Every structure is written in structure tokens, then in C-alpha cells.
Amino acid sequence: MLNIFFSQFWPMIYLKGKPPKYRVEGSQVELMDILARKLDFCYEYVFPKDMLFGELLPNGTWTGMMGQLTRREVDMSGVLFSQQEARARAVDFSEFVYINDHVLGFMRPQMEPDISGFVKPYSFLVWMLLLMAVLSVLACALLIQLYHTSVHPERYSGSDSEPPSRTRESSGKDETVEGGRARLVDATRSEETSLIWIPAFLLAESIPWQPRRDSLRVLAGLWLLMACVVGSVYRSNLKAMLILPRLHLPFNNIEELAESGISLYTGTANVISVAISEASPGSQLHRLQKQRRPDTGIADSLSRFNRGLDAAFVSRLLIYFVIHTNFAAKRECKHYIARESYFGATSLSLAFPKRSQLKEKVDPVLRNLKEFGIPDHMLKRALRNTEKCMGPKSFTRTNNDLRPLELVDFYGIFSVYAGGMFLATGIFLFELASTPRDAKSKQAQHARREY
């Protein structure tokens, strides 16, 4: 009868029930049963009190499960250990069963209504450059028309309408004054039309304007081309953002995690926690010491991780397990894994006391099982839902469904429209208030000329 210890080791080992009467399930239990049949031995479960892998103390002894192995309280481990140099000096490891690495995981951001979504197709710099372009074209059009008006005052300055008809024939000085006044009115109308036409075409508004000067025609043609390109790109980007929105992840590596200030769960007495505790000052791992949250138990830590309160810096297989269970329960992909992995690929192996003869019997069986892919098959079966959340399609949307547009999405556009209506109403009221005074002034001037 062999004594083999087991502890909670998702996704390979599940401990259900209350201590000491645990019910042990998982792919690792199936693997141990295969070893027991092949090697013809029986085994008994041993459950560590602290359920920790263990740390090396300054006096050279080990805590946790590593301590049980070094003291030969058990014959082998049912839990898989990451092979490390310090551990390898204290215990013997079997053939590796799986390859694992350590990654960062966090709650995937959800798509929410965005009031400023209609300005997102262009960056702030592009909008500023576009504003400068509009102002520059307006200034050029105004200067060109002022130049033609001052250099060729005898000519009609050219605009979008025919020269105004003369309703009253004048002679001498009166005719000269009236003609100059008419040309000034025509020039003013042309300038106003061009100033309205330039920003209006950028907004796809149709305002007739036929410039009669070659310089204005060249300027207008270039602006037509630029406005067409800018408008087409804007509409295309906006449509793409609505169809396949891209989410901005809170972090994608250790540096971004340290800058975000998000609290971090790493577990206790494992590779990650030891590396962060022993990190040299100034390093990225050392910066995570302030964000690392004390371990309050696996159940509480898992709850905080699922609610998006903590990030997790743990083994990739553990993140896969959380993604698998969440999808099985709610059919949702709630978490993402950062792009970079850390501490390289590590071998997960069974552990034995030093110079144990059992290792020489277990290794050939494990080697044959791996050649047939049996451990990998059992692991993929235990994590069958993970692939549904790790494909490229799942990362383009939050829950594999398009989010319908809500009223909040249109608040930004509505506010721009309301601001425009308010401005137009103010200008209209100003014109109404100023028109009577201008009319009275013109009537008085006309009466004086007649007298």
C-alpha cells in the first residue's frame, strides 16, 4: 500500500467534500489508476494540511508537500510539480507529463455604450490636422477673392449667381457709386458662399457654387478630392468599428500590469510568489509586490478573479480551467490571457523522495502513455470548453454576439445636433433683432440722397 498525497490542483485534481473525507476526481486520478494497474500496486490518499507545494527555509528544510517528500512521509506525489533546480536537489522527478508556463489573466472588458464613439474613427491628432486644413482652405479662398476684387474692381468678381440687374439707370457719379456698391455686394456674396461651401462639402452637404476664377477652381477641385477621401475613410472606419469592435485590454504584459495598479493574485508558496518575493529592487517583478494581494483562500480568490477585482499570475492550465468552468456554467468567455508568458516552459512531473526505486518503475509506463497521447487526451477532455474561448473569433467580440446599439451611443451625435440648432436659433434671433435698425438706416440714407 503506497501513500500518495493529493491536493487541489485544477484542472487535473478536484477535491470535493469536506476534510478529511474528500472525494478525489480528475484526469490525474485516472492517470494514477493506470499506473496502479500497470505496476500492480494499491495506494491510499494522503492530504497535506496546508495544501501548499512548499518553500525552502533558510535552515535547508522544506515546508508543505515538498517537506513531506523530503521527510519520506509519502511514497510519491499525485500532484504534478514544476521542475526547478532547488526542488531537484531535494527530490527526484519522473518523466514530464505536461509542459506548462505562467501567464497573466484578467476579466475581459465588455463593450459599453460610448457617447464619443462617432469621433473614434480618427485620432485627436488627425482631427486637429483636419481642422487646420479646413481653416487653411477657407483662408486661401478668402484671400484669392479679396485679391481679385482689389486688383480688378472693374470686373464682376464672379460667384454662384449672375450679375444683378440694374433696376434704375443712373448717370455720372450716382451710376459709379451704384456700380461699385453692386460689385461689393457680389464679392461679399461670393465670399460667403465659398466660406459655407468648404465645410459643407466635408459634411456631404450639397451647396451650389461655381467659381469663375481658375485659381478658385483649382483650390475647389483639390478640396473636393481631399474631402471625398477623408469622408470615405471616416465612414469606412466607423462601419468597421460597429461591425467588429476592437477592445482595448487593460494590460498585455507585466509592465502594463504594474502601471495599471490592478491588484494581483499569485497563490502562496509557488514559483510565481517566490520569484516576486525575491525580485531585485527596480525590476518589473519587484514592482508587483505592491499590487500582490494576500492569499485569502482559493474560493475567495476565484470569486474575486471572476468579478474582475483581481488579475491572476498563475499557470496557464489554471487559467484554462477557469475559462472552461465559466463557459460551461454561463456559455460566456469572460477572461483573456495576456500575450506574453513568463519563466519559460516548465515540465510538470510526479515527485518522489530522493533515490526512490519507484521512480524507475513509473518512468517507462509514463513514457509509453505519452507516446500514445493518453495524458494529453485526458487533459483536453477536462478542458474541452477552453478552445471555444481561445479562438480568434472569440477575441473580436465579448460574448460571440453583436452588441445592439443603445440610445446612449447616439447621445454624442444628438448633442452636436442640439448645439448646432441652438447656434442657428441664436443667429436667427440676432438677425431678427438687427434687421429693423438696418432697414431704417437704409431708408434714411435714401431719403437724404433724394433730397
Short mmCIF file of C-alpha atoms in Angstrom, two decimals:
data_model
loop_
_atom_site.label_atom_id
_atom_site.label_comp_id
_atom_site.label_asym_id
_atom_site.label_seq_id
_atom_site.Cartn_x
_atom_site.Cartn_y
_atom_site.Cartn_z
CA MET A 1 0.00 0.00 0.00
CA LEU A 2 1.56 3.23 -1.17
CA ASN A 3 0.87 6.62 0.43
CA ILE A 4 0.32 9.20 -2.29
CA PHE A 5 -0.65 12.77 -1.45
CA PHE A 6 -3.20 14.75 -3.39
CA SER A 7 -4.22 18.38 -3.14
CA GLN A 8 -6.43 20.74 -5.08
CA PHE A 9 -4.72 21.03 -8.45
CA TRP A 10 -7.05 22.33 -11.13
CA PRO A 11 -7.73 21.14 -13.79
CA MET A 12 -6.15 17.76 -13.06
CA ILE A 13 -7.33 17.16 -9.48
CA TYR A 14 -10.64 18.16 -7.86
CA LEU A 15 -11.18 17.72 -4.13
CA LYS A 16 -14.88 17.62 -3.31
CA GLY A 17 -16.47 17.35 0.09
CA LYS A 18 -15.01 18.28 3.47
CA PRO A 19 -11.74 17.18 5.08
CA PRO A 20 -10.68 14.55 5.79
CA LYS A 21 -13.36 12.77 3.74
CA TYR A 22 -12.52 14.22 0.37
CA ARG A 23 -13.78 12.77 -2.89
CA VAL A 24 -10.95 12.97 -5.43
CA GLU A 25 -11.73 13.38 -9.14
CA GLY A 26 -9.92 14.50 -12.27
CA SER A 27 -7.62 13.36 -15.04
CA GLN A 28 -4.72 12.91 -12.65
CA VAL A 29 -6.71 10.35 -10.67
CA GLU A 30 -7.27 8.42 -13.92
CA LEU A 31 -3.54 8.57 -14.61
CA MET A 32 -2.69 7.23 -11.15
CA ASP A 33 -5.21 4.42 -11.59
CA ILE A 34 -3.49 3.43 -14.85
CA LEU A 35 -0.12 3.39 -13.11
CA ALA A 36 -1.55 1.29 -10.28
CA ARG A 37 -2.93 -1.29 -12.71
CA LYS A 38 0.25 -1.46 -14.79
CA LEU A 39 2.58 -1.71 -11.79
CA ASP A 40 0.20 -3.78 -9.66
CA PHE A 41 0.08 -1.65 -6.53
CA CYS A 42 -2.60 -0.12 -4.33
CA TYR A 43 -2.44 3.38 -2.95
CA GLU A 44 -4.02 5.48 -0.27
CA TYR A 45 -4.84 9.19 -0.40
CA VAL A 46 -2.88 11.50 1.86
CA PHE A 47 -3.99 15.13 2.11
CA PRO A 48 -1.50 17.79 3.22
CA LYS A 49 -2.73 20.10 5.97
CA ASP A 50 -1.78 23.37 4.28
CA MET A 51 -2.27 22.18 0.65
CA LEU A 52 0.86 24.12 -0.38
CA PHE A 53 3.75 23.00 -2.55
CA GLY A 54 6.23 24.32 -0.02
CA GLU A 55 9.14 26.71 0.27
CA LEU A 56 12.80 26.24 1.11
CA LEU A 57 13.58 27.64 4.55
CA PRO A 58 16.93 29.24 5.49
CA ASN A 59 17.85 26.15 7.56
CA GLY A 60 17.62 23.95 4.45
CA THR A 61 14.30 22.27 5.22
CA TRP A 62 11.12 22.42 3.18
CA THR A 63 7.54 23.21 4.08
CA GLY A 64 4.33 21.86 2.55
CA MET A 65 4.28 18.89 0.22
CA MET A 66 7.98 19.22 -0.53
CA GLY A 67 8.63 18.75 3.18
CA GLN A 68 6.56 15.55 3.23
CA LEU A 69 8.62 14.16 0.35
CA THR A 70 11.99 15.05 1.87
CA ARG A 71 10.93 13.51 5.22
CA ARG A 72 9.68 10.39 3.36
CA GLU A 73 6.21 10.64 4.86
CA VAL A 74 4.75 9.65 1.47
CA ASP A 75 5.93 7.37 -1.32
CA MET A 76 5.22 9.72 -4.22
CA SER A 77 3.09 12.68 -5.22
CA GLY A 78 -0.18 12.52 -7.06
CA VAL A 79 0.15 16.24 -7.72
CA LEU A 80 2.36 17.45 -10.56
CA PHE A 81 5.32 19.64 -9.61
CA SER A 82 7.12 22.19 -11.76
CA GLN A 83 10.71 21.08 -12.09
CA GLN A 84 13.11 23.60 -10.52
CA GLU A 85 16.73 23.45 -9.57
CA ALA A 86 16.15 23.83 -5.83
CA ARG A 87 13.44 21.17 -5.85
CA ALA A 88 15.52 18.81 -7.98
CA ARG A 89 18.25 18.86 -5.32
CA ALA A 90 15.75 17.71 -2.68
CA VAL A 91 13.55 15.20 -4.55
CA ASP A 92 13.54 13.13 -7.74
CA PHE A 93 11.21 13.89 -10.63
CA SER A 94 9.62 11.48 -13.06
CA GLU A 95 9.34 11.85 -16.81
CA PHE A 96 7.47 15.06 -17.54
CA VAL A 97 3.74 14.58 -18.00
CA TYR A 98 2.82 18.04 -19.33
CA ILE A 99 4.55 21.25 -20.38
CA ASN A 100 3.26 24.39 -18.71
CA ASP A 101 4.10 28.09 -18.46
CA HIS A 102 2.90 31.04 -16.40
CA VAL A 103 0.70 33.80 -17.76
CA LEU A 104 -1.32 36.84 -16.74
CA GLY A 105 -5.11 36.66 -16.86
CA PHE A 106 -7.87 39.16 -16.21
CA MET A 107 -11.54 39.90 -16.85
CA ARG A 108 -12.15 40.67 -20.49
CA PRO A 109 -13.50 44.22 -20.94
CA GLN A 110 -17.12 44.46 -22.03
CA MET A 111 -18.48 46.60 -24.83
CA GLU A 112 -20.42 49.52 -23.39
CA PRO A 113 -22.24 52.49 -24.95
CA ASP A 114 -19.80 55.21 -25.93
CA ILE A 115 -21.01 58.79 -26.20
CA SER A 116 -17.89 59.86 -28.10
CA GLY A 117 -17.91 56.84 -30.43
CA PHE A 118 -18.59 58.94 -33.53
CA VAL A 119 -15.18 60.67 -33.18
CA LYS A 120 -13.23 57.43 -32.61
CA PRO A 121 -12.52 56.65 -36.32
CA TYR A 122 -9.82 59.36 -36.24
CA SER A 123 -7.34 60.16 -33.53
CA PHE A 124 -7.13 63.53 -31.82
CA LEU A 125 -4.12 64.49 -33.95
CA VAL A 126 -5.97 63.69 -37.19
CA TRP A 127 -8.96 65.77 -36.11
CA MET A 128 -6.69 68.72 -35.33
CA LEU A 129 -4.94 68.41 -38.69
CA LEU A 130 -8.32 68.23 -40.42
CA LEU A 131 -9.45 71.39 -38.61
CA MET A 132 -6.25 73.16 -39.66
CA ALA A 133 -6.84 72.05 -43.27
CA VAL A 134 -10.37 73.48 -43.25
CA LEU A 135 -9.17 76.78 -41.83
CA SER A 136 -6.30 76.92 -44.32
CA VAL A 137 -8.58 76.34 -47.32
CA LEU A 138 -11.05 78.91 -46.02
CA ALA A 139 -8.26 81.46 -45.64
CA CYS A 140 -6.89 80.74 -49.13
CA ALA A 141 -10.33 81.07 -50.75
CA LEU A 142 -10.96 84.35 -48.93
CA LEU A 143 -7.56 85.79 -49.86
CA ILE A 144 -7.93 84.82 -53.52
CA GLN A 145 -11.33 86.51 -53.79
CA LEU A 146 -10.14 89.61 -51.96
CA TYR A 147 -7.17 89.79 -54.31
CA HIS A 148 -9.34 89.62 -57.43
CA THR A 149 -11.75 92.19 -56.00
CA SER A 150 -8.98 94.68 -55.25
CA VAL A 151 -6.88 94.14 -58.40
CA HIS A 152 -9.81 94.06 -60.88
CA PRO A 153 -12.51 96.21 -59.35
CA GLU A 154 -13.99 96.95 -62.77
CA ARG A 155 -14.76 93.26 -63.33
CA TYR A 156 -17.52 91.27 -61.83
CA SER A 157 -15.87 89.32 -59.06
CA GLY A 158 -17.57 86.10 -60.08
CA SER A 159 -19.70 83.92 -57.86
CA ASP A 160 -22.51 81.48 -57.93
CA SER A 161 -25.06 83.85 -59.49
CA GLU A 162 -25.43 86.14 -62.45
CA PRO A 163 -24.66 89.85 -62.12
CA PRO A 164 -27.56 91.66 -60.50
CA SER A 165 -29.82 93.56 -62.85
CA ARG A 166 -29.97 97.35 -62.71
CA THR A 167 -33.47 98.46 -61.83
CA ARG A 168 -32.66 102.12 -62.04
CA GLU A 169 -30.46 103.88 -64.56
CA SER A 170 -28.15 106.47 -63.07
CA SER A 171 -25.75 108.89 -64.61
CA GLY A 172 -22.49 110.42 -63.59
CA LYS A 173 -21.41 109.96 -60.04
CA ASP A 174 -24.54 108.16 -58.90
CA GLU A 175 -24.00 105.42 -61.52
CA THR A 176 -20.39 104.97 -60.43
CA VAL A 177 -21.38 104.68 -56.78
CA GLU A 178 -24.18 102.23 -57.52
CA GLY A 179 -21.93 100.08 -59.71
CA GLY A 180 -19.21 99.92 -57.07
CA ARG A 181 -21.78 99.06 -54.44
CA ALA A 182 -23.17 96.26 -56.61
CA ARG A 183 -19.71 94.82 -57.17
CA LEU A 184 -19.05 94.94 -53.42
CA VAL A 185 -22.32 93.10 -52.74
CA ASP A 186 -21.44 90.48 -55.38
CA ALA A 187 -17.96 89.98 -53.90
CA THR A 188 -19.41 89.66 -50.40
CA ARG A 189 -21.93 87.06 -51.59
CA SER A 190 -19.22 85.06 -53.32
CA GLU A 191 -17.05 85.04 -50.22
CA GLU A 192 -19.95 83.98 -48.04
CA THR A 193 -20.87 81.19 -50.44
CA SER A 194 -17.31 79.84 -50.54
CA LEU A 195 -16.97 80.02 -46.77
CA ILE A 196 -20.13 77.94 -46.40
CA TRP A 197 -19.33 75.54 -49.25
CA ILE A 198 -15.90 74.43 -47.98
CA PRO A 199 -17.00 72.93 -44.62
CA ALA A 200 -20.39 71.89 -46.05
CA PHE A 201 -18.91 69.54 -48.66
CA LEU A 202 -16.83 67.88 -45.96
CA LEU A 203 -20.15 67.03 -44.28
CA ALA A 204 -21.62 65.76 -47.59
CA GLU A 205 -23.97 68.74 -47.91
CA SER A 206 -24.82 69.98 -51.40
CA ILE A 207 -24.41 73.76 -51.82
CA PRO A 208 -24.10 75.08 -55.42
CA TRP A 209 -21.04 77.18 -56.09
CA GLN A 210 -19.35 77.74 -59.45
CA PRO A 211 -16.16 79.71 -59.03
CA ARG A 212 -15.25 81.70 -62.16
CA ARG A 213 -11.57 82.17 -61.41
CA ASP A 214 -9.06 79.44 -62.35
CA SER A 215 -7.27 79.76 -59.03
CA LEU A 216 -10.51 79.18 -57.14
CA ARG A 217 -11.39 76.25 -59.40
CA VAL A 218 -8.05 74.56 -58.66
CA LEU A 219 -8.48 75.14 -54.92
CA ALA A 220 -12.06 73.84 -55.00
CA GLY A 221 -11.08 70.77 -57.01
CA LEU A 222 -8.29 69.82 -54.60
CA TRP A 223 -10.63 70.30 -51.66
CA LEU A 224 -13.28 68.12 -53.34
CA LEU A 225 -10.75 65.32 -53.71
CA MET A 226 -9.48 65.62 -50.14
CA ALA A 227 -12.98 65.83 -48.65
CA CYS A 228 -14.06 62.76 -50.63
CA VAL A 229 -11.11 60.71 -49.31
CA VAL A 230 -11.50 61.91 -45.72
CA GLY A 231 -15.25 61.27 -45.71
CA SER A 232 -14.94 57.81 -47.27
CA VAL A 233 -12.26 56.72 -44.79
CA TYR A 234 -14.27 58.07 -41.87
CA ARG A 235 -17.42 56.20 -42.88
CA SER A 236 -15.47 53.01 -43.54
CA ASN A 237 -13.70 53.10 -40.17
CA LEU A 238 -16.91 53.90 -38.32
CA LYS A 239 -18.68 51.00 -40.02
CA ALA A 240 -15.78 48.64 -39.19
CA MET A 241 -15.83 49.74 -35.54
CA LEU A 242 -19.54 48.98 -35.31
CA ILE A 243 -19.34 45.60 -37.06
CA LEU A 244 -16.17 44.28 -35.40
CA PRO A 245 -15.33 46.45 -32.40
CA ARG A 246 -11.81 46.16 -31.03
CA LEU A 247 -11.45 46.06 -27.28
CA HIS A 248 -8.56 47.78 -25.56
CA LEU A 249 -7.22 45.33 -22.98
CA PRO A 250 -6.25 46.72 -19.55
CA PHE A 251 -2.79 45.14 -19.85
CA ASN A 252 -0.91 42.67 -22.02
CA ASN A 253 2.37 42.25 -20.12
CA ILE A 254 3.98 42.80 -16.72
CA GLU A 255 4.94 46.40 -17.47
CA GLU A 256 1.38 47.40 -18.33
CA LEU A 257 0.05 45.48 -15.30
CA ALA A 258 2.41 47.40 -13.00
CA GLU A 259 1.25 50.70 -14.49
CA SER A 260 -2.44 49.78 -14.21
CA GLY A 261 -2.37 49.32 -10.43
CA ILE A 262 -4.74 46.32 -10.59
CA SER A 263 -4.42 44.02 -7.57
CA LEU A 264 -2.79 40.67 -8.29
CA TYR A 265 -3.32 37.10 -7.12
CA THR A 266 -0.40 34.67 -7.34
CA GLY A 267 -1.15 32.00 -4.75
CA THR A 268 1.25 31.03 -1.97
CA ALA A 269 4.50 29.07 -1.88
CA ASN A 270 4.75 28.54 -5.64
CA VAL A 271 7.08 29.58 -8.43
CA ILE A 272 5.46 32.97 -9.02
CA SER A 273 5.14 34.02 -5.39
CA VAL A 274 8.75 33.12 -4.67
CA ALA A 275 10.02 34.94 -7.77
CA ILE A 276 8.13 38.13 -6.84
CA SER A 277 9.26 37.99 -3.21
CA GLU A 278 12.91 37.56 -4.18
CA ALA A 279 12.91 40.02 -7.10
CA SER A 280 15.66 42.63 -7.05
CA PRO A 281 14.60 46.25 -6.40
CA GLY A 282 13.79 48.18 -9.55
CA SER A 283 12.76 45.14 -11.57
CA GLN A 284 9.28 44.67 -13.01
CA LEU A 285 8.57 41.73 -10.69
CA HIS A 286 9.58 43.85 -7.70
CA ARG A 287 7.02 46.50 -8.70
CA LEU A 288 4.31 43.84 -8.46
CA GLN A 289 4.93 43.42 -4.73
CA LYS A 290 2.74 46.46 -4.01
CA GLN A 291 -0.12 45.05 -6.10
CA ARG A 292 0.11 41.49 -4.86
CA ARG A 293 -2.85 40.65 -2.63
CA PRO A 294 -2.55 38.29 0.35
CA ASP A 295 -3.93 34.83 -0.31
CA THR A 296 -7.39 34.51 1.30
CA GLY A 297 -8.16 31.05 0.02
CA ILE A 298 -8.76 29.58 -3.39
CA ALA A 299 -12.54 30.05 -3.27
CA ASP A 300 -12.38 33.75 -2.40
CA SER A 301 -9.57 34.38 -4.88
CA LEU A 302 -11.51 32.67 -7.66
CA SER A 303 -14.59 34.75 -6.84
CA ARG A 304 -12.60 38.00 -6.98
CA PHE A 305 -11.00 36.95 -10.26
CA ASN A 306 -14.38 36.17 -11.82
CA ARG A 307 -15.73 39.57 -10.71
CA GLY A 308 -12.79 41.41 -12.26
CA LEU A 309 -11.38 42.62 -8.92
CA ASP A 310 -8.01 40.85 -9.25
CA ALA A 311 -5.70 39.84 -12.02
CA ALA A 312 -4.10 36.40 -11.81
CA PHE A 313 -0.45 35.48 -12.37
CA VAL A 314 -0.63 31.69 -12.32
CA SER A 315 -0.08 28.68 -14.52
CA ARG A 316 -1.67 28.64 -17.95
CA LEU A 317 -3.54 25.42 -17.18
CA LEU A 318 -5.20 27.04 -14.17
CA ILE A 319 -6.45 29.96 -16.31
CA TYR A 320 -7.70 27.42 -18.86
CA PHE A 321 -9.63 25.69 -16.10
CA VAL A 322 -11.34 28.93 -15.02
CA ILE A 323 -12.27 29.73 -18.63
CA HIS A 324 -13.60 26.19 -19.09
CA THR A 325 -15.80 26.23 -15.98
CA ASN A 326 -17.19 29.71 -16.68
CA PHE A 327 -18.14 28.76 -20.23
CA ALA A 328 -19.73 25.53 -19.03
CA ALA A 329 -21.83 27.42 -16.47
CA LYS A 330 -22.83 30.58 -18.39
CA ARG A 331 -21.76 29.99 -22.01
CA GLU A 332 -19.62 33.14 -21.80
CA CYS A 333 -15.95 33.87 -22.41
CA LYS A 334 -15.26 36.23 -19.53
CA HIS A 335 -11.47 36.27 -19.34
CA TYR A 336 -8.47 36.80 -21.54
CA ILE A 337 -4.82 35.77 -21.31
CA ALA A 338 -2.03 38.27 -21.85
CA ARG A 339 0.11 37.81 -24.92
CA GLU A 340 3.41 37.17 -23.15
CA SER A 341 4.28 34.16 -21.00
CA TYR A 342 6.92 34.06 -18.27
CA PHE A 343 9.53 31.75 -16.74
CA GLY A 344 9.64 29.71 -19.92
CA ALA A 345 8.10 26.31 -20.49
CA THR A 346 8.38 24.19 -17.36
CA SER A 347 7.94 20.44 -17.04
CA LEU A 348 5.16 19.13 -14.81
CA SER A 349 6.22 15.83 -13.26
CA LEU A 350 5.47 13.47 -10.42
CA ALA A 351 7.81 13.79 -7.43
CA PHE A 352 9.48 11.04 -5.36
CA PRO A 353 11.70 11.01 -2.30
CA LYS A 354 15.37 11.07 -3.19
CA ARG A 355 16.70 7.74 -4.59
CA SER A 356 13.27 6.14 -4.62
CA GLN A 357 13.10 2.83 -6.52
CA LEU A 358 9.50 3.59 -7.50
CA LYS A 359 10.70 6.23 -9.97
CA GLU A 360 12.46 3.62 -12.14
CA LYS A 361 9.18 1.66 -12.44
CA VAL A 362 6.94 4.66 -13.13
CA ASP A 363 9.06 6.32 -15.83
CA PRO A 364 8.72 3.60 -18.52
CA VAL A 365 4.93 3.48 -18.09
CA LEU A 366 4.65 7.28 -18.32
CA ARG A 367 6.85 7.27 -21.42
CA ASN A 368 4.60 4.75 -23.16
CA LEU A 369 1.45 6.64 -22.18
CA LYS A 370 2.85 9.88 -23.61
CA GLU A 371 3.80 8.21 -26.87
CA PHE A 372 0.14 7.28 -27.36
CA GLY A 373 -1.01 10.76 -26.28
CA ILE A 374 -3.16 9.48 -23.42
CA PRO A 375 -2.30 12.22 -20.85
CA ASP A 376 -2.89 14.96 -23.43
CA HIS A 377 -6.20 13.40 -24.40
CA MET A 378 -7.36 13.31 -20.78
CA LEU A 379 -6.33 16.94 -20.25
CA LYS A 380 -8.07 18.20 -23.39
CA ARG A 381 -11.21 16.34 -22.37
CA ALA A 382 -11.10 18.08 -19.00
CA LEU A 383 -10.67 21.48 -20.73
CA ARG A 384 -12.92 20.90 -23.73
CA ASN A 385 -14.63 24.32 -23.45
CA THR A 386 -11.38 26.30 -23.42
CA GLU A 387 -10.89 26.11 -27.19
CA LYS A 388 -14.24 27.84 -27.73
CA CYS A 389 -12.96 30.91 -25.88
CA MET A 390 -9.38 30.97 -27.13
CA GLY A 391 -10.05 31.13 -30.88
CA PRO A 392 -9.51 34.35 -32.88
CA LYS A 393 -13.25 34.86 -33.34
CA SER A 394 -13.95 34.94 -29.60
CA PHE A 395 -11.49 37.78 -29.04
CA THR A 396 -13.11 40.13 -31.52
CA ARG A 397 -16.36 40.23 -29.57
CA THR A 398 -17.18 39.99 -25.90
CA ASN A 399 -19.73 37.17 -25.93
CA ASN A 400 -19.83 35.88 -29.52
CA ASP A 401 -22.82 38.16 -30.23
CA LEU A 402 -23.01 41.62 -31.76
CA ARG A 403 -23.95 44.27 -29.23
CA PRO A 404 -27.03 46.20 -30.34
CA LEU A 405 -26.68 49.96 -30.41
CA GLU A 406 -28.30 51.71 -27.47
CA LEU A 407 -29.66 55.20 -27.09
CA VAL A 408 -26.53 56.25 -25.20
CA ASP A 409 -24.49 55.59 -28.33
CA PHE A 410 -26.32 58.47 -30.05
CA TYR A 411 -26.01 60.99 -27.23
CA GLY A 412 -22.82 62.41 -28.74
CA ILE A 413 -24.41 62.96 -32.15
CA PHE A 414 -27.56 64.35 -30.54
CA SER A 415 -25.51 66.82 -28.52
CA VAL A 416 -23.72 68.05 -31.67
CA TYR A 417 -27.07 68.44 -33.43
CA ALA A 418 -28.59 70.23 -30.44
CA GLY A 419 -25.58 72.56 -30.26
CA GLY A 420 -25.93 73.36 -33.96
CA MET A 421 -29.65 74.06 -33.60
CA PHE A 422 -29.01 76.30 -30.59
CA LEU A 423 -26.35 78.24 -32.51
CA ALA A 424 -28.60 78.59 -35.57
CA THR A 425 -31.50 79.79 -33.41
CA GLY A 426 -29.26 82.38 -31.77
CA ILE A 427 -28.09 83.69 -35.14
CA PHE A 428 -31.66 83.80 -36.42
CA LEU A 429 -32.87 85.77 -33.41
CA PHE A 430 -29.93 88.14 -33.80
CA GLU A 431 -30.87 88.75 -37.44
CA LEU A 432 -34.48 89.41 -36.50
CA ALA A 433 -33.40 91.89 -33.86
CA SER A 434 -30.93 93.71 -36.12
CA THR A 435 -32.99 93.86 -39.34
CA PRO A 436 -35.36 96.73 -38.37
CA ARG A 437 -32.49 99.03 -37.46
CA ASP A 438 -30.66 98.33 -40.71
CA ALA A 439 -33.82 98.91 -42.75
CA LYS A 440 -34.49 102.21 -41.04
CA SER A 441 -30.91 103.31 -41.64
CA LYS A 442 -31.10 102.49 -45.35
CA GLN A 443 -34.40 104.35 -45.70
CA ALA A 444 -32.93 107.44 -44.03
CA GLN A 445 -29.88 107.39 -46.30
CA HIS A 446 -32.08 107.02 -49.41
CA ALA A 447 -34.26 109.97 -48.29
CA ARG A 448 -31.23 112.19 -47.81
CA ARG A 449 -29.91 111.36 -51.31
CA GLU A 450 -33.28 112.15 -52.87
CA TYR A 451 -33.43 115.47 -51.06
#
